[in-house]
PDB file of C-alpha atoms in Angstrom:
ATOM      1  CA  UNK S   1      16.534 -16.253 -11.754  1.00 46.00           C
ATOM      2  CA  UNK S   2      19.661 -17.992 -11.209  1.00 52.00           C
ATOM      3  CA  UNK S   3      20.656 -21.171 -12.077  1.00 56.00           C
ATOM      4  CA  UNK S   4      21.428 -22.813  -8.443  1.00 57.00           C
ATOM      5  CA  UNK S   5      18.026 -21.333  -7.347  1.00 57.00           C
ATOM      6  CA  UNK S   6      15.419 -22.606 -10.281  1.00 56.00           C
ATOM      7  CA  UNK S   7      17.083 -25.559  -9.491  1.00 62.00           C
ATOM      8  CA  UNK S   8      16.369 -25.543  -5.743  1.00 89.00           C
ATOM      9  CA  UNK S   9      13.108 -24.284  -6.832  1.00 89.00           C
ATOM     10  CA  UNK S  10      12.581 -27.482  -9.105  1.00 93.00           C
ATOM     11  CA  UNK S  11      13.739 -30.121  -7.070  1.00 95.00           C
ATOM     12  CA  UNK S  12      11.581 -29.138  -4.169  1.00 95.00           C
ATOM     13  CA  UNK S  13       8.620 -29.537  -5.850  1.00 96.00           C
ATOM     14  CA  UNK S  14       9.781 -32.581  -6.955  1.00 95.00           C
ATOM     15  CA  UNK S  15      11.024 -33.785  -3.956  1.00 95.00           C
ATOM     16  CA  UNK S  16       8.067 -32.611  -1.572  1.00 96.00           C
ATOM     17  CA  UNK S  17       5.542 -35.520  -0.754  1.00 97.00           C
ATOM     18  CA  UNK S  18       3.525 -35.933   2.069  1.00 98.00           C
ATOM     19  CA  UNK S  19       5.060 -36.912   5.308  1.00 98.00           C
ATOM     20  CA  UNK S  20       2.706 -38.507   7.513  1.00 98.00           C
ATOM     21  CA  UNK S  21       5.169 -39.884  10.377  1.00 98.00           C
ATOM     22  CA  UNK S  22       7.703 -36.362  11.704  1.00 99.00           C
ATOM     23  CA  UNK S  23       9.137 -35.881  14.699  1.00 98.00           C
ATOM     24  CA  UNK S  24       9.723 -33.152  17.035  1.00 98.00           C
ATOM     25  CA  UNK S  25      13.297 -31.404  16.368  1.00 98.00           C
ATOM     26  CA  UNK S  26      14.801 -28.270  18.428  1.00 97.00           C
ATOM     27  CA  UNK S  27      16.110 -26.866  15.549  1.00 97.00           C
ATOM     28  CA  UNK S  28      12.896 -26.427  13.339  1.00 98.00           C
ATOM     29  CA  UNK S  29      12.158 -23.534  15.515  1.00 98.00           C
ATOM     30  CA  UNK S  30       8.887 -21.086  15.180  1.00 98.00           C
ATOM     31  CA  UNK S  31      11.010 -18.200  13.814  1.00 98.00           C
ATOM     32  CA  UNK S  32      11.873 -20.461  10.668  1.00 97.00           C
ATOM     33  CA  UNK S  33       8.216 -21.781  10.633  1.00 98.00           C
ATOM     34  CA  UNK S  34       7.456 -18.174  10.749  1.00 98.00           C
ATOM     35  CA  UNK S  35       9.876 -16.569   7.278  1.00 98.00           C
ATOM     36  CA  UNK S  36       8.693 -19.687   5.707  1.00 98.00           C
ATOM     37  CA  UNK S  37       4.925 -18.014   6.330  1.00 98.00           C
ATOM     38  CA  UNK S  38       6.242 -14.642   5.257  1.00 98.00           C
ATOM     39  CA  UNK S  39       7.807 -16.311   2.410  1.00 97.00           C
ATOM     40  CA  UNK S  40       4.281 -17.869   1.512  1.00 98.00           C
ATOM     41  CA  UNK S  41       2.105 -15.516   1.965  1.00 98.00           C
ATOM     42  CA  UNK S  42       3.492 -13.840  -1.399  1.00 98.00           C
ATOM     43  CA  UNK S  43       1.197 -16.648  -2.874  1.00 98.00           C
ATOM     44  CA  UNK S  44      -1.626 -15.257  -5.050  1.00 98.00           C
ATOM     45  CA  UNK S  45      -4.812 -14.561  -4.804  1.00 98.00           C
ATOM     46  CA  UNK S  46      -7.668 -13.532  -7.422  1.00 97.00           C
ATOM     47  CA  UNK S  47      -8.276 -10.191  -7.293  1.00 97.00           C
ATOM     48  CA  UNK S  48      -5.248  -9.698  -4.324  1.00 98.00           C
ATOM     49  CA  UNK S  49      -8.239 -10.249  -1.697  1.00 97.00           C
ATOM     50  CA  UNK S  50      -5.943 -12.042   0.160  1.00 98.00           C
ATOM     51  CA  UNK S  51      -9.231 -14.539   1.755  1.00 98.00           C
ATOM     52  CA  UNK S  52      -6.719 -16.723   3.705  1.00 99.00           C
ATOM     53  CA  UNK S  53      -5.977 -16.746   7.056  1.00 99.00           C
ATOM     54  CA  UNK S  54      -3.313 -19.007   9.224  1.00 99.00           C
ATOM     55  CA  UNK S  55      -3.137 -20.218  12.777  1.00 99.00           C
ATOM     56  CA  UNK S  56       0.335 -22.210  13.571  1.00 99.00           C
ATOM     57  CA  UNK S  57      -0.346 -24.471  16.871  1.00 99.00           C
ATOM     58  CA  UNK S  58       2.577 -25.508  18.333  1.00 99.00           C
ATOM     59  CA  UNK S  59       4.384 -27.637  21.514  1.00 97.00           C
ATOM     60  CA  UNK S  60       1.670 -28.402  23.493  1.00 98.00           C
ATOM     61  CA  UNK S  61      -1.216 -26.726  21.251  1.00 99.00           C
ATOM     62  CA  UNK S  62      -0.283 -28.783  18.298  1.00 99.00           C
ATOM     63  CA  UNK S  63      -0.731 -31.866  20.954  1.00 99.00           C
ATOM     64  CA  UNK S  64      -3.997 -30.792  21.726  1.00 99.00           C
ATOM     65  CA  UNK S  65      -4.884 -29.991  18.305  1.00 99.00           C
ATOM     66  CA  UNK S  66      -4.603 -33.738  17.511  1.00 99.00           C
ATOM     67  CA  UNK S  67      -6.138 -34.835  20.789  1.00 98.00           C
ATOM     68  CA  UNK S  68      -9.162 -32.969  19.996  1.00 98.00           C
ATOM     69  CA  UNK S  69      -9.274 -34.898  16.667  1.00 99.00           C
ATOM     70  CA  UNK S  70      -8.428 -38.448  17.928  1.00 98.00           C
ATOM     71  CA  UNK S  71     -12.011 -37.639  20.778  1.00 97.00           C
ATOM     72  CA  UNK S  72     -13.865 -36.946  17.767  1.00 98.00           C
ATOM     73  CA  UNK S  73     -12.837 -39.830  16.065  1.00 98.00           C
ATOM     74  CA  UNK S  74     -13.565 -42.278  19.004  1.00 96.00           C
ATOM     75  CA  UNK S  75     -17.210 -41.084  18.267  1.00 94.00           C
ATOM     76  CA  UNK S  76     -17.049 -42.124  14.676  1.00 96.00           C
ATOM     77  CA  UNK S  77     -14.573 -44.859  13.987  1.00 96.00           C
ATOM     78  CA  UNK S  78     -15.867 -48.366  14.398  1.00 96.00           C
ATOM     79  CA  UNK S  79     -14.174 -49.526  17.894  1.00 94.00           C
ATOM     80  CA  UNK S  80     -12.156 -52.635  15.421  1.00 96.00           C
ATOM     81  CA  UNK S  81     -10.543 -50.283  13.448  1.00 96.00           C
ATOM     82  CA  UNK S  82      -9.692 -47.141  16.293  1.00 97.00           C
ATOM     83  CA  UNK S  83      -6.339 -48.153  17.519  1.00 97.00           C
ATOM     84  CA  UNK S  84      -5.246 -47.756  13.626  1.00 97.00           C
ATOM     85  CA  UNK S  85      -6.519 -44.776  13.601  1.00 97.00           C
ATOM     86  CA  UNK S  86      -4.507 -44.158  16.555  1.00 98.00           C
ATOM     87  CA  UNK S  87      -1.143 -45.039  15.057  1.00 98.00           C
ATOM     88  CA  UNK S  88      -2.166 -42.917  11.895  1.00 98.00           C
ATOM     89  CA  UNK S  89      -3.228 -39.701  14.614  1.00 98.00           C
ATOM     90  CA  UNK S  90      -0.208 -40.667  16.635  1.00 98.00           C
ATOM     91  CA  UNK S  91       2.110 -40.207  13.515  1.00 98.00           C
ATOM     92  CA  UNK S  92       1.224 -36.333  13.315  1.00 99.00           C
ATOM     93  CA  UNK S  93       0.938 -35.275  16.960  1.00 99.00           C
ATOM     94  CA  UNK S  94       4.775 -36.812  17.769  1.00 99.00           C
ATOM     95  CA  UNK S  95       6.004 -33.836  15.142  1.00 99.00           C
ATOM     96  CA  UNK S  96       6.984 -30.136  15.747  1.00 99.00           C
ATOM     97  CA  UNK S  97       3.732 -28.116  14.880  1.00 99.00           C
ATOM     98  CA  UNK S  98       0.128 -27.895  12.991  1.00 99.00           C
ATOM     99  CA  UNK S  99      -0.873 -25.379  10.582  1.00 99.00           C
ATOM    100  CA  UNK S 100      -4.325 -24.679  10.080  1.00 99.00           C
ATOM    101  CA  UNK S 101      -5.420 -23.063   7.335  1.00 99.00           C
ATOM    102  CA  UNK S 102      -8.441 -20.938   6.907  1.00 99.00           C
ATOM    103  CA  UNK S 103     -10.599 -18.851   4.647  1.00 99.00           C
ATOM    104  CA  UNK S 104     -12.166 -16.073   5.664  1.00 99.00           C
ATOM    105  CA  UNK S 105     -15.825 -15.523   4.711  1.00 99.00           C
ATOM    106  CA  UNK S 106     -15.972 -11.633   5.967  1.00 98.00           C
ATOM    107  CA  UNK S 107     -13.546 -11.570   2.935  1.00 99.00           C
ATOM    108  CA  UNK S 108     -15.347 -12.631   0.189  1.00 98.00           C
ATOM    109  CA  UNK S 109     -18.388 -11.555   1.278  1.00 98.00           C
ATOM    110  CA  UNK S 110     -16.999  -8.336   1.121  1.00 98.00           C
ATOM    111  CA  UNK S 111     -15.682  -8.856  -2.563  1.00 98.00           C
ATOM    112  CA  UNK S 112     -18.805  -9.723  -3.994  1.00 98.00           C
ATOM    113  CA  UNK S 113     -20.726  -6.983  -2.603  1.00 98.00           C
ATOM    114  CA  UNK S 114     -18.067  -4.521  -4.604  1.00 97.00           C
ATOM    115  CA  UNK S 115     -17.508  -6.927  -8.012  1.00 97.00           C
ATOM    116  CA  UNK S 116     -20.990  -8.236  -7.563  1.00 97.00           C
ATOM    117  CA  UNK S 117     -20.526  -9.142 -11.550  1.00 98.00           C
ATOM    118  CA  UNK S 118     -18.070 -12.485 -10.213  1.00 97.00           C
ATOM    119  CA  UNK S 119     -20.276 -12.744  -7.184  1.00 97.00           C
ATOM    120  CA  UNK S 120     -20.585 -16.699  -7.862  1.00 98.00           C
ATOM    121  CA  UNK S 121     -17.048 -17.009  -8.429  1.00 98.00           C
ATOM    122  CA  UNK S 122     -15.376 -15.796  -5.417  1.00 98.00           C
ATOM    123  CA  UNK S 123     -15.885 -18.993  -3.308  1.00 98.00           C
ATOM    124  CA  UNK S 124     -14.038 -20.820  -5.642  1.00 98.00           C
ATOM    125  CA  UNK S 125     -11.418 -18.734  -6.063  1.00 98.00           C
ATOM    126  CA  UNK S 126     -11.003 -18.504  -1.859  1.00 98.00           C
ATOM    127  CA  UNK S 127     -10.250 -22.147  -2.681  1.00 98.00           C
ATOM    128  CA  UNK S 128      -8.118 -22.148  -5.594  1.00 98.00           C
ATOM    129  CA  UNK S 129      -6.325 -19.068  -3.226  1.00 98.00           C
ATOM    130  CA  UNK S 130      -5.965 -21.832  -0.425  1.00 99.00           C
ATOM    131  CA  UNK S 131      -4.565 -24.532  -2.188  1.00 99.00           C
ATOM    132  CA  UNK S 132      -2.158 -21.862  -3.825  1.00 99.00           C
ATOM    133  CA  UNK S 133      -1.000 -21.392   0.443  1.00 99.00           C
ATOM    134  CA  UNK S 134      -0.567 -24.238   0.955  1.00 99.00           C
ATOM    135  CA  UNK S 135       1.268 -25.831  -1.621  1.00 99.00           C
ATOM    136  CA  UNK S 136       3.654 -22.685  -1.409  1.00 98.00           C
ATOM    137  CA  UNK S 137       3.883 -23.505   2.703  1.00 98.00           C
ATOM    138  CA  UNK S 138       4.389 -27.560   1.733  1.00 98.00           C
ATOM    139  CA  UNK S 139       6.794 -26.929  -0.826  1.00 97.00           C
ATOM    140  CA  UNK S 140       8.771 -23.972   1.038  1.00 97.00           C
ATOM    141  CA  UNK S 141       9.096 -27.016   4.417  1.00 97.00           C
ATOM    142  CA  UNK S 142      10.334 -29.395   2.243  1.00 96.00           C
ATOM    143  CA  UNK S 143      12.904 -26.954   0.760  1.00 95.00           C
ATOM    144  CA  UNK S 144      13.972 -26.354   4.590  1.00 95.00           C
ATOM    145  CA  UNK S 145      14.173 -30.285   5.301  1.00 95.00           C
ATOM    146  CA  UNK S 146      10.991 -30.399   7.368  1.00 97.00           C
ATOM    147  CA  UNK S 147       7.902 -32.739   6.454  1.00 98.00           C
ATOM    148  CA  UNK S 148       4.709 -32.236   6.232  1.00 98.00           C
ATOM    149  CA  UNK S 149       1.159 -33.382   5.001  1.00 98.00           C
ATOM    150  CA  UNK S 150      -2.225 -31.805   4.146  1.00 98.00           C
ATOM    151  CA  UNK S 151      -4.919 -33.699   6.552  1.00 99.00           C
ATOM    152  CA  UNK S 152      -8.753 -32.968   6.442  1.00 98.00           C
ATOM    153  CA  UNK S 153     -10.452 -33.515  10.071  1.00 98.00           C
ATOM    154  CA  UNK S 154     -12.587 -30.312   8.585  1.00 96.00           C
ATOM    155  CA  UNK S 155     -15.495 -30.142   9.385  1.00 97.00           C
ATOM    156  CA  UNK S 156     -15.894 -32.758  12.358  1.00 97.00           C
ATOM    157  CA  UNK S 157     -13.503 -30.565  14.269  1.00 98.00           C
ATOM    158  CA  UNK S 158     -14.668 -27.120  13.502  1.00 98.00           C
ATOM    159  CA  UNK S 159     -16.463 -25.908  16.512  1.00 97.00           C
ATOM    160  CA  UNK S 160     -13.952 -26.944  18.774  1.00 98.00           C
ATOM    161  CA  UNK S 161     -11.141 -25.319  17.315  1.00 99.00           C
ATOM    162  CA  UNK S 162     -13.026 -22.236  17.297  1.00 98.00           C
ATOM    163  CA  UNK S 163     -13.962 -22.732  20.866  1.00 98.00           C
ATOM    164  CA  UNK S 164     -10.169 -23.401  22.097  1.00 99.00           C
ATOM    165  CA  UNK S 165      -8.415 -21.303  20.106  1.00 99.00           C
ATOM    166  CA  UNK S 166     -11.047 -18.506  19.883  1.00 99.00           C
ATOM    167  CA  UNK S 167     -11.336 -18.495  15.771  1.00 99.00           C
ATOM    168  CA  UNK S 168     -13.515 -16.034  14.583  1.00 98.00           C
ATOM    169  CA  UNK S 169     -16.817 -17.352  13.310  1.00 98.00           C
ATOM    170  CA  UNK S 170     -16.860 -16.231  10.084  1.00 98.00           C
ATOM    171  CA  UNK S 171     -13.113 -18.166   9.241  1.00 99.00           C
ATOM    172  CA  UNK S 172     -13.917 -21.333   7.344  1.00 99.00           C
ATOM    173  CA  UNK S 173     -10.854 -24.513   8.549  1.00 99.00           C
ATOM    174  CA  UNK S 174      -9.994 -25.566   5.770  1.00 99.00           C
ATOM    175  CA  UNK S 175      -6.854 -27.795   5.958  1.00 99.00           C
ATOM    176  CA  UNK S 176      -4.438 -28.831   8.381  1.00 99.00           C
ATOM    177  CA  UNK S 177      -0.514 -29.143   8.058  1.00 99.00           C
ATOM    178  CA  UNK S 178       1.590 -31.061  10.223  1.00 99.00           C
ATOM    179  CA  UNK S 179       4.950 -30.710  10.386  1.00 99.00           C
ATOM    180  CA  UNK S 180       8.042 -32.008  12.104  1.00 99.00           C
ATOM    181  CA  UNK S 181      11.648 -33.733  11.014  1.00 98.00           C
ATOM    182  CA  UNK S 182      10.781 -36.812   8.804  1.00 98.00           C
ATOM    183  CA  UNK S 183      10.296 -40.137  10.098  1.00 98.00           C
ATOM    184  CA  UNK S 184       9.398 -41.626   7.370  1.00 97.00           C
ATOM    185  CA  UNK S 185      10.609 -43.104   4.001  1.00 95.00           C
ATOM    186  CA  UNK S 186       7.789 -42.119   1.016  1.00 92.00           C
ATOM    187  CA  UNK S 187       7.052 -45.020  -1.359  1.00 88.00           C
ATOM    188  CA  UNK S 188       7.577 -44.280  -5.419  1.00 90.00           C
ATOM    189  CA  UNK S 189       5.071 -42.267  -7.166  1.00 92.00           C
ATOM    190  CA  UNK S 190       3.654 -42.614 -10.727  1.00 95.00           C
ATOM    191  CA  UNK S 191       2.946 -40.749 -12.928  1.00 97.00           C
ATOM    192  CA  UNK S 192       0.073 -40.015 -16.118  1.00 98.00           C
ATOM    193  CA  UNK S 193       2.310 -39.817 -19.580  1.00 98.00           C
ATOM    194  CA  UNK S 194       3.539 -35.607 -19.815  1.00 98.00           C
ATOM    195  CA  UNK S 195       1.744 -36.080 -23.208  1.00 98.00           C
ATOM    196  CA  UNK S 196      -1.513 -37.082 -21.986  1.00 98.00           C
ATOM    197  CA  UNK S 197      -1.634 -34.174 -19.186  1.00 98.00           C
ATOM    198  CA  UNK S 198       0.211 -31.188 -21.820  1.00 98.00           C
ATOM    199  CA  UNK S 199      -0.411 -30.901 -25.154  1.00 98.00           C
ATOM    200  CA  UNK S 200       0.686 -27.113 -27.152  1.00 98.00           C
ATOM    201  CA  UNK S 201      -0.042 -26.140 -30.195  1.00 98.00           C
ATOM    202  CA  UNK S 202       1.660 -23.412 -31.948  1.00 97.00           C
TER     203      UNK S 202
END
């Protein structure tokens, strides 16, 4: 790998942050997102089972999703806290789009049947694969100057999402990633000492 490419990759890893306030930008096109996803689908999965599924909501469909989240939370969040909830959701809704990450349970079941010795492990491996796909997409968005965050309003919105966008019943919603033009500066992060996390033996 060329030094410049490696530096860019390292920078994307370091600079990737949760950007919870995003706005619209016509320069963030469907084609740009499509190319990012094509690249990200190279993320590995155990047994190459490729159980991840992705739905991209743009424009009005993206806004519809966050309206669903808001109305779902209205019945669950105390009235005195709901305004703060609406403001938080507006930071997502004001963006360009939302990526929905699913895992196809039919694929997992098929893998369990084909490799019964690992039956208990496939659900764990499925989530690991989903996490790697999410991270690949998130890091690629960062490298392209697009802000994003990872949200988890499942399972309370699952049924409405499936009805609204005709999602197969065997797909399980794992996470949601709203994206757009960054509209906030994230705070500083702290990390555990390297030596506390990583050990070498030789």
